[in-house]
XYZ file of N, CA, C and O in Angstrom:
452
model
N -9.324 16.867 14.199
C -8.499 16.233 12.814
C -8.829 15.279 13.051
O -7.898 14.407 13.977
N -8.395 14.054 12.005
C -8.503 12.600 12.085
C -6.484 12.989 10.632
O -7.073 14.001 9.755
N -5.906 12.208 11.175
C -4.425 11.507 10.106
C -4.945 11.587 8.594
O -6.208 9.865 9.015
N -4.202 11.544 8.094
C -5.155 10.315 6.962
C -4.143 8.828 6.577
O -2.914 9.485 7.197
N -4.553 7.684 6.504
C -4.198 6.756 6.191
C -3.807 6.837 4.588
O -4.745 6.283 4.096
N -1.977 7.218 4.485
C -1.641 6.547 3.269
C -1.338 5.260 3.136
O -0.618 4.205 3.252
N -2.034 4.719 1.684
C -2.775 3.698 1.572
C -1.702 2.527 0.681
O -0.425 3.611 -0.142
N -1.585 1.477 0.462
C -0.343 1.315 0.035
C 0.295 1.322 -0.604
O 1.152 1.124 -1.782
N -0.718 0.719 -1.631
C -0.841 1.277 -3.358
C 0.361 2.772 -4.346
O 0.145 3.280 -5.006
N -0.450 4.097 -3.101
C 0.210 4.745 -3.499
C 1.438 5.101 -3.386
O 2.386 5.838 -4.191
N 2.066 4.176 -2.728
C 2.439 4.470 -1.952
C 4.388 3.737 -2.972
O 5.378 4.026 -3.037
N 3.627 2.465 -3.118
C 4.260 1.468 -4.652
C 5.003 2.788 -5.936
O 5.487 1.917 -6.245
N 3.744 3.497 -5.754
C 3.752 4.212 -7.237
C 4.439 5.043 -6.785
O 5.512 5.544 -7.905
N 4.836 5.870 -6.183
C 6.751 6.598 -5.988
C 7.321 5.508 -5.598
O 8.454 5.811 -6.100
N 7.464 4.872 -4.797
C 8.767 3.829 -4.083
C 9.429 3.542 -5.831
O 10.010 2.574 -6.549
N 8.114 2.674 -6.751
C 8.391 1.952 -8.161
C 8.575 3.144 -9.271
O 8.585 2.506 -10.126
N 8.231 4.326 -9.002
C 8.539 5.011 -10.221
C 7.323 4.680 -11.305
O 7.371 5.233 -12.363
N 6.208 5.339 -10.751
C 5.509 4.185 -12.002
C 4.769 5.879 -12.590
O 4.459 6.967 -12.267
N 5.067 5.334 -14.090
C 5.074 6.664 -15.073
C 3.659 7.145 -14.657
O 3.118 8.122 -15.846
N 2.501 6.450 -14.190
C 1.283 7.254 -15.026
C 1.415 7.768 -13.353
O 0.200 8.612 -13.071
N 1.533 7.155 -12.205
C 0.627 6.919 -11.138
C 1.410 8.115 -10.316
O 1.463 8.582 -9.215
N 2.848 8.117 -9.867
C 4.003 8.639 -9.843
C 3.907 9.823 -8.874
O 3.588 10.482 -7.972
N 3.535 11.319 -10.341
C 2.823 12.380 -10.755
C 1.821 12.245 -9.026
O 2.132 13.465 -7.728
N 0.988 11.968 -8.973
C -0.144 12.330 -8.426
C -0.281 12.115 -7.035
O -0.577 11.758 -6.261
N 0.109 10.535 -6.336
C 0.263 9.602 -5.563
C 1.467 10.605 -4.509
O 1.614 10.797 -4.386
N 3.504 11.059 -5.393
C 3.835 11.770 -4.324
C 2.897 12.919 -3.752
O 3.457 13.142 -2.993
N 2.257 13.742 -4.742
C 1.513 15.169 -4.061
C 0.479 14.759 -2.988
O 0.657 15.578 -2.030
N -0.222 13.565 -2.791
C -1.030 13.512 -1.737
C -0.372 13.574 -0.160
O -1.313 13.755 0.287
N 0.643 11.866 -0.214
C 0.480 12.176 1.390
C 1.060 13.952 1.754
O 1.187 14.270 3.203
N 2.378 14.189 1.620
C 2.724 15.464 1.457
C 1.505 16.636 1.904
O 1.203 17.721 2.238
N 0.535 16.522 1.023
C -0.530 17.303 0.975
C -1.604 16.826 2.994
O -2.101 17.817 3.830
N -1.218 15.133 2.862
C -1.864 15.070 4.047
C -1.253 15.943 5.546
O -1.279 16.263 6.195
N 0.324 15.696 5.388
C 1.352 16.327 5.834
C 0.786 17.186 6.832
O 1.228 18.118 7.680
N 0.647 17.869 4.947
C 0.464 19.337 5.490
C -0.609 20.146 5.465
O -1.022 21.010 6.479
N -1.845 18.394 6.495
C -2.411 18.606 7.028
C -2.627 18.825 8.170
O -2.264 19.538 9.594
N -3.691 17.659 8.025
C -4.179 17.037 9.737
C -3.072 16.158 10.108
O -3.326 15.369 11.115
N -2.023 16.014 8.970
C -1.389 14.805 8.925
C -1.064 13.645 8.077
O -2.848 12.871 7.978
N -0.180 12.251 8.216
C -0.428 11.492 7.868
C 0.617 9.787 8.513
O 0.817 10.789 8.862
N -0.331 9.067 8.344
C 0.211 8.053 8.863
C 0.688 6.685 7.701
O -0.614 6.362 7.143
N 1.163 5.801 8.137
C 0.961 4.419 7.842
C 0.382 3.503 8.923
O 0.976 4.202 10.040
N 0.323 1.759 8.638
C 0.202 1.189 9.968
C 0.974 0.017 9.447
O 1.265 -0.429 8.958
N 0.508 -0.904 10.120
C 1.262 -1.720 10.312
C 1.142 -2.924 8.844
O 1.553 -3.201 8.488
N 0.264 -3.058 9.218
C -0.759 -3.270 7.152
C 0.149 -3.192 5.607
O 0.380 -3.357 5.140
N 0.324 -1.487 6.274
C 0.630 -0.626 4.569
C 2.230 -1.292 4.854
O 3.075 -1.459 4.245
N 2.993 -1.279 6.375
C 4.195 -1.073 5.896
C 4.844 -3.280 5.752
O 5.693 -2.684 5.030
N 3.747 -3.787 6.018
C 3.610 -5.102 5.434
C 3.848 -5.461 4.311
O 4.699 -5.983 3.546
N 2.963 -4.558 3.607
C 2.441 -4.675 2.357
C 3.727 -4.006 1.453
O 4.576 -5.087 0.676
N 4.225 -2.765 1.934
C 5.792 -2.448 1.277
C 7.057 -2.720 1.339
O 7.945 -3.111 1.032
N 6.612 -3.657 2.510
C 8.167 -4.424 2.004
C 8.187 -4.985 2.366
O 10.059 -5.635 1.841
N 7.490 -6.056 1.431
C 7.889 -7.285 0.904
C 9.271 -6.652 -0.144
O 9.836 -8.178 -1.054
N 8.987 -5.982 -1.182
C 9.926 -5.275 -1.886
C 11.675 -5.553 -1.371
O 12.475 -4.505 -2.024
N 11.416 -5.006 0.075
C 13.214 -4.909 0.818
C 13.472 -6.101 1.467
O 12.380 -6.617 1.849
N 14.675 -5.921 1.282
C 15.152 -7.293 1.956
C 15.589 -7.217 3.511
O 15.801 -8.094 3.682
N 15.950 -6.223 4.075
C 16.037 -5.067 5.542
C 15.497 -4.013 5.795
O 14.903 -3.143 5.542
N 15.240 -4.462 7.651
C 13.343 -3.340 7.360
C 14.484 -1.659 7.784
O 14.101 -1.394 7.255
N 16.171 -1.894 7.308
C 16.120 -0.833 7.429
C 16.962 0.140 6.141
O 16.542 0.726 6.036
N 16.050 -0.419 5.169
C 16.540 -0.372 3.583
C 15.459 0.235 3.886
O 14.610 1.243 2.887
N 14.225 -0.398 4.147
C 12.742 0.357 4.397
C 12.720 1.594 4.300
O 12.104 2.052 4.036
N 12.842 1.377 5.517
C 12.866 2.448 6.691
C 13.324 4.361 6.190
O 13.490 5.160 6.197
N 14.557 3.532 5.040
C 14.888 5.122 4.439
C 14.232 5.304 3.804
O 14.558 6.850 2.901
N 13.191 4.622 2.875
C 12.811 5.583 1.914
C 11.307 5.599 2.439
O 10.574 6.682 1.324
N 11.454 5.492 3.169
C 9.526 5.670 3.802
C 9.954 7.600 4.470
O 10.652 7.727 4.781
N 9.049 8.539 4.212
C 8.701 9.589 4.106
C 9.298 9.344 5.914
O 8.016 8.606 6.533
N 9.912 10.693 6.528
C 9.899 10.496 8.229
C 8.503 11.622 8.651
O 8.221 11.436 9.649
N 8.652 11.440 7.581
C 6.988 12.616 7.842
C 5.805 12.079 8.054
O 4.791 12.364 8.504
N 5.943 10.743 8.021
C 4.408 9.390 7.988
C 4.737 8.723 9.581
O 5.514 8.628 9.387
N 3.999 9.135 9.624
C 4.020 8.552 11.490
C 3.202 6.970 11.437
O 2.832 6.495 10.527
N 3.208 6.953 12.736
C 3.729 5.169 12.476
C 2.746 5.089 13.546
O 2.834 5.172 14.879
N 1.267 4.163 13.083
C -0.235 4.156 13.915
C -0.035 3.271 14.265
O -0.218 1.933 13.253
N -0.234 2.016 15.454
C -0.855 0.959 15.812
C -2.952 0.470 14.887
O -2.706 1.666 14.541
N -1.961 -0.389 14.370
C -4.036 -1.235 14.079
C -4.371 -2.366 14.975
O -4.134 -2.741 15.645
N -5.226 -1.902 15.612
C -7.128 -2.522 16.202
C -7.090 -3.396 15.730
O -6.866 -3.572 14.707
N -7.364 -4.649 16.454
C -7.668 -6.130 15.696
C -8.368 -5.718 14.880
O -8.972 -6.214 14.015
N -9.716 -5.044 14.956
C -11.089 -4.998 14.995
C -10.886 -4.135 13.472
O -11.121 -4.253 12.681
N -10.110 -3.312 13.329
C -9.356 -2.410 12.174
C -8.919 -3.774 11.072
O -9.305 -3.842 10.044
N -7.709 -4.733 11.335
C -7.841 -5.551 10.328
C -8.574 -6.378 10.399
O -8.049 -7.124 9.319
N -9.963 -6.914 11.285
C -10.983 -7.797 10.697
C -11.190 -7.091 9.624
O -11.829 -7.557 8.526
N -11.884 -5.644 10.268
C -12.440 -4.825 9.089
C -11.781 -5.208 7.533
O -12.142 -4.960 6.745
N -10.463 -4.875 7.807
C -9.955 -5.384 6.295
C -9.575 -5.813 5.250
O -9.610 -5.786 4.280
N -9.572 -6.762 6.426
C -9.710 -8.620 6.028
C -10.457 -8.451 5.189
O -11.532 -8.876 3.591
N -11.513 -8.272 5.506
C -13.215 -8.619 5.365
C -13.407 -7.750 3.509
O -14.281 -8.150 2.840
N -12.900 -6.471 3.917
C -13.108 -5.166 2.507
C -12.313 -6.470 1.346
O -12.526 -5.886 0.285
N -11.280 -6.935 1.736
C -10.265 -7.070 0.660
C -11.574 -8.201 0.671
O -11.050 -8.288 -1.149
N -12.285 -9.461 0.863
C -13.056 -10.487 0.274
C -13.974 -9.755 -0.815
O -13.345 -10.671 -1.994
N -14.573 -8.580 -0.251
C -15.005 -8.080 -0.918
C -13.572 -7.176 -2.424
O -15.305 -7.796 -3.718
N -13.822 -6.973 -2.170
C -12.647 -6.210 -3.522
C -12.421 -7.252 -4.732
O -12.525 -7.298 -5.795
N -11.758 -9.157 -3.372
C -11.338 -9.014 -5.383
C -12.563 -10.347 -4.998
O -12.721 -10.430 -6.500
N -14.033 -10.465 -4.698
C -15.079 -11.400 -5.185
C -15.856 -10.388 -6.506
O -15.555 -10.547 -7.637
N -15.377 -9.135 -5.738
C -15.721 -8.514 -7.933
C -15.575 -7.685 -8.594
O -15.696 -7.821 -9.253
N -15.028 -9.055 -8.240
C -13.271 -8.547 -10.086
C -11.873 -7.904 -9.523
O -11.018 -7.476 -10.282
N -11.821 -7.955 -8.760
C -10.102 -6.425 -7.874
C -9.029 -7.412 -8.702
O -9.015 -9.002 -8.273
N -8.203 -6.761 -9.051
C -7.165 -7.347 -9.445
C -6.250 -7.433 -9.005
O -5.924 -6.549 -7.768
N -6.020 -9.287 -8.264
C -3.952 -9.157 -7.969
C -3.624 -8.546 -8.046
O -2.574 -9.475 -9.201
N -2.028 -7.876 -8.438
C -0.944 -8.049 -8.513
C 0.311 -8.205 -7.906
O 0.143 -7.661 -6.403
N 1.442 -7.783 -8.370
C 2.135 -7.621 -7.998
C 3.485 -7.748 -8.675
O 3.611 -8.747 -9.347
N 3.453 -6.409 -9.021
C 3.595 -5.608 -9.906
C 5.940 -5.808 -10.048
O 6.362 -6.396 -11.234
N 6.406 -6.287 -9.737
C 8.060 -6.916 -9.271
C 7.608 -8.119 -9.520
O 8.560 -8.748 -9.736
N 6.348 -8.705 -9.356
C 6.598 -10.677 -8.948
C 5.988 -10.784 -10.769
O 5.903 -12.138 -11.326
N 4.840 -10.229 -11.053
C 4.159 -10.550 -12.379
C 4.289 -9.451 -13.437
O 5.278 -9.079 -13.574
N 4.351 -10.656 -15.426
C 4.461 -9.574 -15.964
C 3.354 -9.009 -16.931
O 2.807 -9.166 -15.836
N 3.455 -8.335 -17.636
C 2.753 -6.561 -17.487
C 1.056 -7.999 -17.462
O -0.304 -7.228 -17.285
N 0.873 -9.438 -19.325
C -0.309 -9.764 -18.458
C -1.509 -10.556 -17.845
O -2.099 -10.128 -17.532
N 0.354 -10.768 -16.312
C -0.138 -11.219 -15.660
C -0.827 -10.367 -14.905
O -2.275 -10.717 -13.633
N -0.794 -9.323 -14.601
C -0.751 -7.999 -13.488
C -2.230 -7.082 -13.511
O -3.143 -6.892 -13.222
N -2.657 -7.533 -14.792
C -3.680 -6.932 -15.524
C -4.722 -8.274 -16.026
O -5.635 -7.771 -15.562
N -4.691 -9.683 -15.799
C -6.109 -10.573 -15.353
C -6.533 -10.419 -13.900
O -6.043 -9.971 -13.338
N -8.040 -10.111 -13.977
C -8.964 -10.247 -13.076
C -8.289 -11.239 -11.789
O -8.213 -12.655 -12.409
N -8.701 -11.457 -11.167
C -8.435 -12.939 -10.219
C -9.463 -13.511 -9.673
O -10.408 -12.958 -9.868
N -8.796 -15.210 -9.665
C -9.895 -15.973 -10.401
C -9.649 -17.170 -8.435
O -10.608 -17.900 -9.418
N -8.627 -17.192 -8.145
C -8.340 -18.296 -6.642
C -9.225 -17.847 -5.218
O -10.156 -16.945 -5.821
N -9.031 -18.519 -4.609
C -9.476 -18.692 -3.539
C -7.966 -18.305 -2.355
O -8.767 -18.407 -1.530
N -7.255 -17.855 -3.288
C -5.999 -17.314 -2.432
C -6.532 -15.997 -2.127
O -7.289 -14.890 -2.121
N -5.815 -15.639 -0.205
C -5.486 -14.248 -0.334
C -4.137 -13.517 -0.377
O -3.267 -13.650 -0.249
């Protein structure tokens, strides 16, 4: 069987104590751990890390039962392509700790990634 890759948004829901999504997101990694296992990769780690000044601080809050898996270069390439499609189809770029509520709900309209 395959491990479940835990998405950045799931971790952020829990770490930021999102009032809507935290209960749902908190249960998903544990269900995966109890099943075939759960993991994060370097991209997920990097995306979550922006809220922390030191990697020790991030490591202290990440679940110890989340395996850390390497990321093949081909997977990183495909992740980039999926991200571009997401943004081109109206996906919203958010940074909850940096943007106001109104800014977080605006569709992405720029060319940066």
